[in-house]
PDB file of C-alpha atoms in Angstrom:
ATOM      1  CA  MET H   1      21.075   7.340  11.337  1.00 76.00           C
ATOM      2  CA  LEU H   2      20.590   4.292   9.130  1.00 86.00           C
ATOM      3  CA  SER H   3      19.987   4.896   5.435  1.00 92.00           C
ATOM      4  CA  ILE H   4      16.972   3.445   3.641  1.00 93.00           C
ATOM      5  CA  GLY H   5      19.238   0.824   2.079  1.00 94.00           C
ATOM      6  CA  ASP H   6      20.613  -0.163   5.480  1.00 94.00           C
ATOM      7  CA  ARG H   7      17.101  -0.484   6.870  1.00 93.00           C
ATOM      8  CA  LEU H   8      15.977  -2.671   3.971  1.00 95.00           C
ATOM      9  CA  LYS H   9      19.009  -4.911   4.333  1.00 94.00           C
ATOM     10  CA  LYS H  10      18.531  -5.190   8.092  1.00 93.00           C
ATOM     11  CA  TYR H  11      14.871  -6.132   7.649  1.00 92.00           C
ATOM     12  CA  ARG H  12      15.712  -8.710   4.978  1.00 92.00           C
ATOM     13  CA  GLU H  13      18.476 -10.332   7.028  1.00 94.00           C
ATOM     14  CA  GLU H  14      16.360 -10.418  10.182  1.00 92.00           C
ATOM     15  CA  HIS H  15      13.702 -12.392   8.305  1.00 91.00           C
ATOM     16  CA  GLY H  16      16.165 -14.605   6.446  1.00 91.00           C
ATOM     17  CA  VAL H  17      14.858 -13.977   2.936  1.00 90.00           C
ATOM     18  CA  TYR H  18      16.395 -13.128  -0.435  1.00 93.00           C
ATOM     19  CA  LYS H  19      16.397  -9.878  -2.349  1.00 93.00           C
ATOM     20  CA  THR H  20      13.950 -11.410  -4.818  1.00 92.00           C
ATOM     21  CA  ASP H  21      11.521 -12.017  -1.946  1.00 92.00           C
ATOM     22  CA  MET H  22      11.830  -8.426  -0.797  1.00 93.00           C
ATOM     23  CA  ALA H  23      11.305  -7.123  -4.319  1.00 92.00           C
ATOM     24  CA  ARG H  24       8.158  -9.237  -4.652  1.00 91.00           C
ATOM     25  CA  LEU H  25       6.859  -8.153  -1.258  1.00 91.00           C
ATOM     26  CA  LEU H  26       7.356  -4.477  -2.111  1.00 91.00           C
ATOM     27  CA  GLU H  27       6.025  -4.936  -5.661  1.00 89.00           C
ATOM     28  CA  ALA H  28       9.262  -3.614  -7.117  1.00 91.00           C
ATOM     29  CA  ASN H  29      11.506  -4.692  -9.970  1.00 91.00           C
ATOM     30  CA  TYR H  30      14.375  -6.830  -8.648  1.00 94.00           C
ATOM     31  CA  HIS H  31      17.074  -4.533 -10.021  1.00 94.00           C
ATOM     32  CA  THR H  32      15.254  -1.495  -8.655  1.00 94.00           C
ATOM     33  CA  TYR H  33      15.138  -3.085  -5.214  1.00 95.00           C
ATOM     34  CA  CYS H  34      18.854  -3.887  -5.370  1.00 95.00           C
ATOM     35  CA  LYS H  35      19.587  -0.219  -6.077  1.00 95.00           C
ATOM     36  CA  TRP H  36      17.497   0.774  -3.066  1.00 95.00           C
ATOM     37  CA  GLU H  37      19.332  -1.622  -0.782  1.00 95.00           C
ATOM     38  CA  ASP H  38      22.712  -0.499  -2.123  1.00 94.00           C
ATOM     39  CA  ASP H  39      21.693   3.160  -1.680  1.00 92.00           C
ATOM     40  CA  TYR H  40      22.219   3.910  -5.367  1.00 93.00           C
ATOM     41  CA  ASN H  41      18.623   5.138  -5.487  1.00 91.00           C
ATOM     42  CA  ILE H  42      15.990   6.063  -2.911  1.00 89.00           C
ATOM     43  CA  PRO H  43      12.319   5.093  -3.387  1.00 89.00           C
ATOM     44  CA  GLY H  44      10.051   7.981  -4.318  1.00 81.00           C
ATOM     45  CA  ALA H  45       7.914   9.463  -1.565  1.00 73.00           C
ATOM     46  CA  ASN H  46       4.793   7.430  -2.442  1.00 71.00           C
ATOM     47  CA  LYS H  47       6.712   4.183  -2.807  1.00 84.00           C
ATOM     48  CA  LEU H  48       8.635   4.806   0.395  1.00 86.00           C
ATOM     49  CA  PHE H  49       5.395   5.546   2.212  1.00 80.00           C
ATOM     50  CA  ASN H  50       3.885   2.239   1.041  1.00 82.00           C
ATOM     51  CA  THR H  51       7.131   0.416   1.852  1.00 88.00           C
ATOM     52  CA  ALA H  52       6.946   1.751   5.392  1.00 85.00           C
ATOM     53  CA  VAL H  53       3.340   0.555   5.685  1.00 81.00           C
ATOM     54  CA  THR H  54       4.287  -2.907   4.428  1.00 86.00           C
ATOM     55  CA  LEU H  55       7.363  -3.309   6.633  1.00 88.00           C
ATOM     56  CA  GLY H  56       5.871  -1.661   9.703  1.00 85.00           C
ATOM     57  CA  TRP H  57       8.458   1.109   9.967  1.00 84.00           C
ATOM     58  CA  SER H  58       7.780   4.059  12.247  1.00 78.00           C
ATOM     59  CA  LEU H  59       7.528   7.591  10.952  1.00 72.00           C
ATOM     60  CA  ASP H  60      10.716   8.622  12.748  1.00 75.00           C
ATOM     61  CA  GLU H  61      12.684   6.112  10.693  1.00 80.00           C
ATOM     62  CA  ILE H  62      11.733   7.498   7.304  1.00 83.00           C
ATOM     63  CA  GLU H  63      10.376  11.028   7.720  1.00 78.00           C
ATOM     64  CA  PRO H  64      13.560  12.674   6.331  1.00 81.00           C
ATOM     65  CA  TRP H  65      12.989  10.824   3.033  1.00 82.00           C
ATOM     66  CA  LEU H  66       9.177  11.050   2.858  1.00 75.00           C
ATOM     67  CA  ASP H  67       9.044  14.578   1.488  1.00 70.00           C
ATOM     68  CA  LEU H  68       5.767  15.241   3.275  1.00 74.00           C
ATOM     69  CA  PRO H  69       3.954  18.380   2.135  1.00 75.00           C
ATOM     70  CA  GLU H  70       4.436  21.389   4.375  1.00 72.00           C
ATOM     71  CA  LYS H  71       0.965  22.805   3.679  1.00 76.00           C
ATOM     72  CA  PRO H  72      -1.804  22.445   4.444  1.00 83.00           C
ATOM     73  CA  ASP H  73      -0.982  21.232   7.947  1.00 84.00           C
ATOM     74  CA  VAL H  74      -4.011  18.953   7.995  1.00 88.00           C
ATOM     75  CA  LEU H  75      -2.669  16.989   5.007  1.00 88.00           C
ATOM     76  CA  ARG H  76       0.662  16.406   6.724  1.00 84.00           C
ATOM     77  CA  GLN H  77      -1.140  15.358   9.909  1.00 85.00           C
ATOM     78  CA  ILE H  78      -3.301  12.892   7.996  1.00 88.00           C
ATOM     79  CA  LEU H  79      -0.299  11.321   6.258  1.00 84.00           C
ATOM     80  CA  ILE H  80       1.503  10.900   9.565  1.00 79.00           C
ATOM     81  CA  ARG H  81      -1.556   9.340  11.172  1.00 81.00           C
ATOM     82  CA  ALA H  82      -2.081   7.076   8.172  1.00 80.00           C
ATOM     83  CA  LEU H  83       1.459   5.763   8.417  1.00 73.00           C
ATOM     84  CA  GLU H  84       0.889   4.870  12.056  1.00 69.00           C
ATOM     85  CA  LYS H  85      -2.362   3.082  11.166  1.00 74.00           C
ATOM     86  CA  GLY H  86      -0.908   1.163   8.228  1.00 71.00           C
ATOM     87  CA  LEU H  87      -2.930   2.849   5.480  1.00 79.00           C
ATOM     88  CA  ASN H  88      -1.549   3.783   2.087  1.00 80.00           C
ATOM     89  CA  ARG H  89      -2.449   6.957   0.252  1.00 83.00           C
ATOM     90  CA  THR H  90      -5.110   5.410  -1.972  1.00 85.00           C
ATOM     91  CA  GLN H  91      -6.895   4.090   1.100  1.00 86.00           C
ATOM     92  CA  ILE H  92      -6.681   7.501   2.771  1.00 87.00           C
ATOM     93  CA  ALA H  93      -8.272   9.090  -0.289  1.00 88.00           C
ATOM     94  CA  ARG H  94     -11.143   6.618  -0.133  1.00 86.00           C
ATOM     95  CA  LEU H  95     -11.604   7.300   3.586  1.00 87.00           C
ATOM     96  CA  ALA H  96     -11.682  11.044   2.931  1.00 88.00           C
ATOM     97  CA  ASP H  97     -14.032  10.543  -0.039  1.00 88.00           C
ATOM     98  CA  VAL H  98     -11.743  12.397  -2.437  1.00 90.00           C
ATOM     99  CA  ASN H  99     -10.428  11.411  -5.861  1.00 90.00           C
ATOM    100  CA  PRO H 100      -7.256   9.302  -5.351  1.00 89.00           C
ATOM    101  CA  SER H 101      -5.479  10.997  -8.274  1.00 89.00           C
ATOM    102  CA  ASN H 102      -6.194  14.427  -6.825  1.00 90.00           C
ATOM    103  CA  PHE H 103      -5.077  13.296  -3.395  1.00 90.00           C
ATOM    104  CA  LEU H 104      -1.746  12.028  -4.734  1.00 88.00           C
ATOM    105  CA  ALA H 105      -1.264  15.332  -6.568  1.00 90.00           C
ATOM    106  CA  TRP H 106      -1.877  17.210  -3.308  1.00 90.00           C
ATOM    107  CA  CYS H 107       0.666  15.006  -1.552  1.00 86.00           C
ATOM    108  CA  ARG H 108       3.245  15.754  -4.256  1.00 83.00           C
ATOM    109  CA  GLU H 109       2.261  19.429  -4.126  1.00 84.00           C
ATOM    110  CA  ASP H 110       1.621  19.299  -7.877  1.00 86.00           C
ATOM    111  CA  LYS H 111      -1.550  21.299  -7.308  1.00 87.00           C
ATOM    112  CA  PRO H 112      -3.160  23.045  -4.326  1.00 90.00           C
ATOM    113  CA  VAL H 113      -5.837  21.415  -2.227  1.00 90.00           C
ATOM    114  CA  THR H 114      -9.291  22.610  -3.272  1.00 90.00           C
ATOM    115  CA  GLU H 115     -11.660  24.114  -0.705  1.00 91.00           C
ATOM    116  CA  PRO H 116     -14.067  21.128  -0.848  1.00 91.00           C
ATOM    117  CA  GLY H 117     -11.071  18.796  -0.587  1.00 91.00           C
ATOM    118  CA  LEU H 118      -9.695  20.689   2.394  1.00 91.00           C
ATOM    119  CA  ALA H 119     -13.050  20.430   4.166  1.00 92.00           C
ATOM    120  CA  LYS H 120     -13.063  16.658   3.651  1.00 91.00           C
ATOM    121  CA  LEU H 121      -9.474  16.337   4.887  1.00 91.00           C
ATOM    122  CA  GLU H 122     -10.294  18.348   8.000  1.00 91.00           C
ATOM    123  CA  ALA H 123     -13.321  16.135   8.657  1.00 90.00           C
ATOM    124  CA  LEU H 124     -11.141  13.038   8.339  1.00 89.00           C
ATOM    125  CA  ALA H 125      -8.474  14.510  10.621  1.00 88.00           C
ATOM    126  CA  ASP H 126     -11.133  15.249  13.261  1.00 88.00           C
ATOM    127  CA  SER H 127     -12.590  11.751  13.059  1.00 84.00           C
ATOM    128  CA  PRO H 128     -11.573   9.671  16.117  1.00 77.00           C
ATOM    129  CA  GLU H 129     -11.806   6.398  14.188  1.00 75.00           C
ATOM    130  CA  TRP H 130     -10.635   5.509  10.695  1.00 75.00           C
ATOM    131  CA  ASP H 131     -12.545   2.329   9.976  1.00 63.00           C
ATOM    132  CA  LEU H 132     -12.631   0.948   6.457  1.00 57.00           C
ATOM    133  CA  ASP H 133     -16.068  -0.455   5.705  1.00 49.00           C
ATOM    134  CA  TYR H 134     -14.622  -2.780   3.096  1.00 41.00           C
ATOM    135  CA  GLU H 135     -11.791  -5.241   2.598  1.00 40.00           C
ATOM    136  CA  TRP H 136      -9.395  -5.231  -0.321  1.00 40.00           C
ATOM    137  CA  VAL H 137      -9.484  -8.393  -2.382  1.00 37.00           C
ATOM    138  CA  THR H 138      -5.904  -9.594  -2.632  1.00 37.00           C
ATOM    139  CA  TYR H 139      -4.269 -11.637  -5.355  1.00 35.00           C
ATOM    140  CA  GLY H 140      -4.086 -14.731  -3.163  1.00 38.00           C
ATOM    141  CA  GLU H 141      -7.782 -14.566  -2.306  1.00 39.00           C
ATOM    142  CA  LEU H 142      -8.699 -14.450  -5.988  1.00 37.00           C
ATOM    143  CA  VAL H 143      -6.534 -17.232  -7.355  1.00 37.00           C
ATOM    144  CA  GLY H 144      -6.569 -19.618  -4.412  1.00 39.00           C
ATOM    145  CA  PRO H 145      -3.536 -21.386  -2.892  1.00 39.00           C
ATOM    146  CA  LYS H 146      -0.211 -19.578  -3.136  1.00 38.00           C
ATOM    147  CA  THR H 147       2.702 -20.875  -5.135  1.00 39.00           C
ATOM    148  CA  ARG H 148       5.743 -22.168  -3.277  1.00 37.00           C
ATOM    149  CA  SER H 149       7.596 -18.853  -3.631  1.00 38.00           C
ATOM    150  CA  ARG H 150       4.626 -16.763  -2.476  1.00 38.00           C
ATOM    151  CA  GLU H 151       4.060 -19.158   0.404  1.00 39.00           C
ATOM    152  CA  LYS H 152       7.657 -18.706   1.499  1.00 39.00           C
ATOM    153  CA  VAL H 153       7.437 -14.937   1.417  1.00 40.00           C
ATOM    154  CA  GLY H 154       4.045 -14.906   3.096  1.00 39.00           C
ATOM    155  CA  SER H 155       5.207 -17.073   5.979  1.00 39.00           C
ATOM    156  CA  ALA H 156       8.586 -15.391   6.416  1.00 42.00           C
ATOM    157  CA  LEU H 157       7.569 -11.733   6.198  1.00 44.00           C
ATOM    158  CA  PRO H 158       4.783 -10.235   8.292  1.00 44.00           C
ATOM    159  CA  ARG H 159       2.448  -8.248   6.070  1.00 42.00           C
ATOM    160  CA  ARG H 160       1.216  -4.953   7.463  1.00 42.00           C
ATOM    161  CA  GLY H 161      -1.679  -2.677   6.613  1.00 40.00           C
ATOM    162  CA  VAL H 162      -5.279  -3.306   5.656  1.00 39.00           C
ATOM    163  CA  GLY H 163      -5.626  -6.276   3.297  1.00 40.00           C
ATOM    164  CA  GLY H 164      -1.875  -7.000   3.235  1.00 42.00           C
ATOM    165  CA  VAL H 165       0.173  -6.240   0.153  1.00 43.00           C
ATOM    166  CA  ILE H 166      -2.057  -5.216  -2.740  1.00 47.00           C
ATOM    167  CA  ASN H 167      -1.374  -5.955  -6.390  1.00 52.00           C
ATOM    168  CA  TYR H 168      -2.867  -2.722  -7.710  1.00 53.00           C
ATOM    169  CA  LYS H 169      -2.276  -3.565 -11.367  1.00 58.00           C
ATOM    170  CA  LEU H 170      -4.205  -6.806 -11.081  1.00 59.00           C
ATOM    171  CA  ILE H 171      -6.983  -5.160  -9.082  1.00 58.00           C
ATOM    172  CA  GLN H 172      -7.283  -2.453 -11.738  1.00 61.00           C
ATOM    173  CA  GLN H 173      -7.557  -5.039 -14.523  1.00 63.00           C
ATOM    174  CA  LEU H 174     -10.135  -7.084 -12.645  1.00 63.00           C
ATOM    175  CA  GLU H 175     -12.226  -4.088 -11.656  1.00 62.00           C
ATOM    176  CA  ALA H 176     -12.382  -3.036 -15.306  1.00 66.00           C
ATOM    177  CA  GLU H 177     -14.084  -6.354 -16.083  1.00 65.00           C
ATOM    178  CA  TYR H 178     -16.000  -7.189 -12.896  1.00 61.00           C
ATOM    179  CA  GLY H 179     -16.614  -3.829 -11.249  1.00 62.00           C
ATOM    180  CA  GLN H 180     -15.293  -2.713  -7.885  1.00 59.00           C
ATOM    181  CA  LEU H 181     -13.608  -5.556  -6.028  1.00 54.00           C
ATOM    182  CA  THR H 182     -14.078  -4.216  -2.533  1.00 52.00           C
ATOM    183  CA  TYR H 183     -16.691  -6.212  -0.713  1.00 46.00           C
ATOM    184  CA  VAL H 184     -18.591  -6.890   2.473  1.00 46.00           C
ATOM    185  CA  ALA H 185     -19.928 -10.209   3.712  1.00 47.00           C
ATOM    186  CA  ASP H 186     -23.051 -10.006   1.553  1.00 52.00           C
ATOM    187  CA  ASP H 187     -20.886  -9.978  -1.556  1.00 55.00           C
ATOM    188  CA  GLU H 188     -19.290 -13.366  -0.861  1.00 60.00           C
ATOM    189  CA  PRO H 189     -21.319 -15.252  -3.530  1.00 64.00           C
ATOM    190  CA  ARG H 190     -20.233 -12.734  -6.179  1.00 61.00           C
ATOM    191  CA  LEU H 191     -16.605 -13.016  -5.078  1.00 60.00           C
ATOM    192  CA  GLN H 192     -16.779 -16.817  -5.200  1.00 65.00           C
ATOM    193  CA  THR H 193     -18.056 -16.641  -8.783  1.00 65.00           C
ATOM    194  CA  ILE H 194     -15.147 -14.392  -9.727  1.00 61.00           C
ATOM    195  CA  ARG H 195     -12.680 -16.795  -8.084  1.00 62.00           C
ATOM    196  CA  GLU H 196     -14.066 -19.748 -10.036  1.00 65.00           C
ATOM    197  CA  GLU H 197     -13.940 -17.865 -13.336  1.00 62.00           C
ATOM    198  CA  LEU H 198     -10.412 -16.609 -12.770  1.00 60.00           C
ATOM    199  CA  ARG H 199      -8.755 -19.706 -11.376  1.00 57.00           C
ATOM    200  CA  PRO H 200      -8.368 -21.631 -14.675  1.00 52.00           C
ATOM    201  CA  GLY H 201      -6.860 -18.629 -16.441  1.00 47.00           C
ATOM    202  CA  LEU H 202      -4.576 -17.461 -13.662  1.00 46.00           C
ATOM    203  CA  CYS H 203      -3.523 -20.739 -12.165  1.00 43.00           C
ATOM    204  CA  GLY H 204      -3.841 -23.189 -15.007  1.00 41.00           C
TER     205      GLY H 204
END
C-alpha cells in the first residue's frame, strides 16, 4: 500500500508541477508539505481529509490515516459520504446545521455528540440529497484575474469539491468586515461592490 507521501508525489508528478505548487494548492507551508511527501510527517486527520477532497482521492486510499471516529456510527457514515461527495468538514457542519467548532470536536472525539447534535446528524445521514444552497466565494473571485503562479496551478491541477480550494483565513477576515460571504444570485450586486473595494488593496 502506498504511503501518503508516495501518493502526494505520484499526484504531483502526474500533473507535472512543483512542490511549491502542491503546497499552495493544499494551503500548507512549503516545508510542511515537503515533510509530508518525504513521509517525515503525516497530515492530521482534518488536513488529510481536506487534502483528499482537493485531490479527489477515494476513501480506500486514505482511511487508515483518517482516524475516523468509531462512535457514533452516523458520524462515521457522514464523514465517509462527505469524502465521496467532495465536502470538507466545515461544509458538512453547515449542511447539518450544527456549530462547525462542535462538529470538529466530535470528529476528533474531544467531546461527545450532544443529543440535539445527534438528531441533526441522523437527519443529514437520512437525507437523499446533500445540496448546498450557497456557493463559497473564493480568493480568485474576489480579487479578479489570477497571478501567473496561481494561473499555472489552476490550469495544471484539477480542483475538487464545492467552490474549489478555499482560503479560509481570507474568508474569515473578509466576513468579519463584510458579513457572511456565501451568496446566491440575488447577492451579485453586493459581491461586485466587495470586489471593487478589495481589488486596489489586494491586487495593487
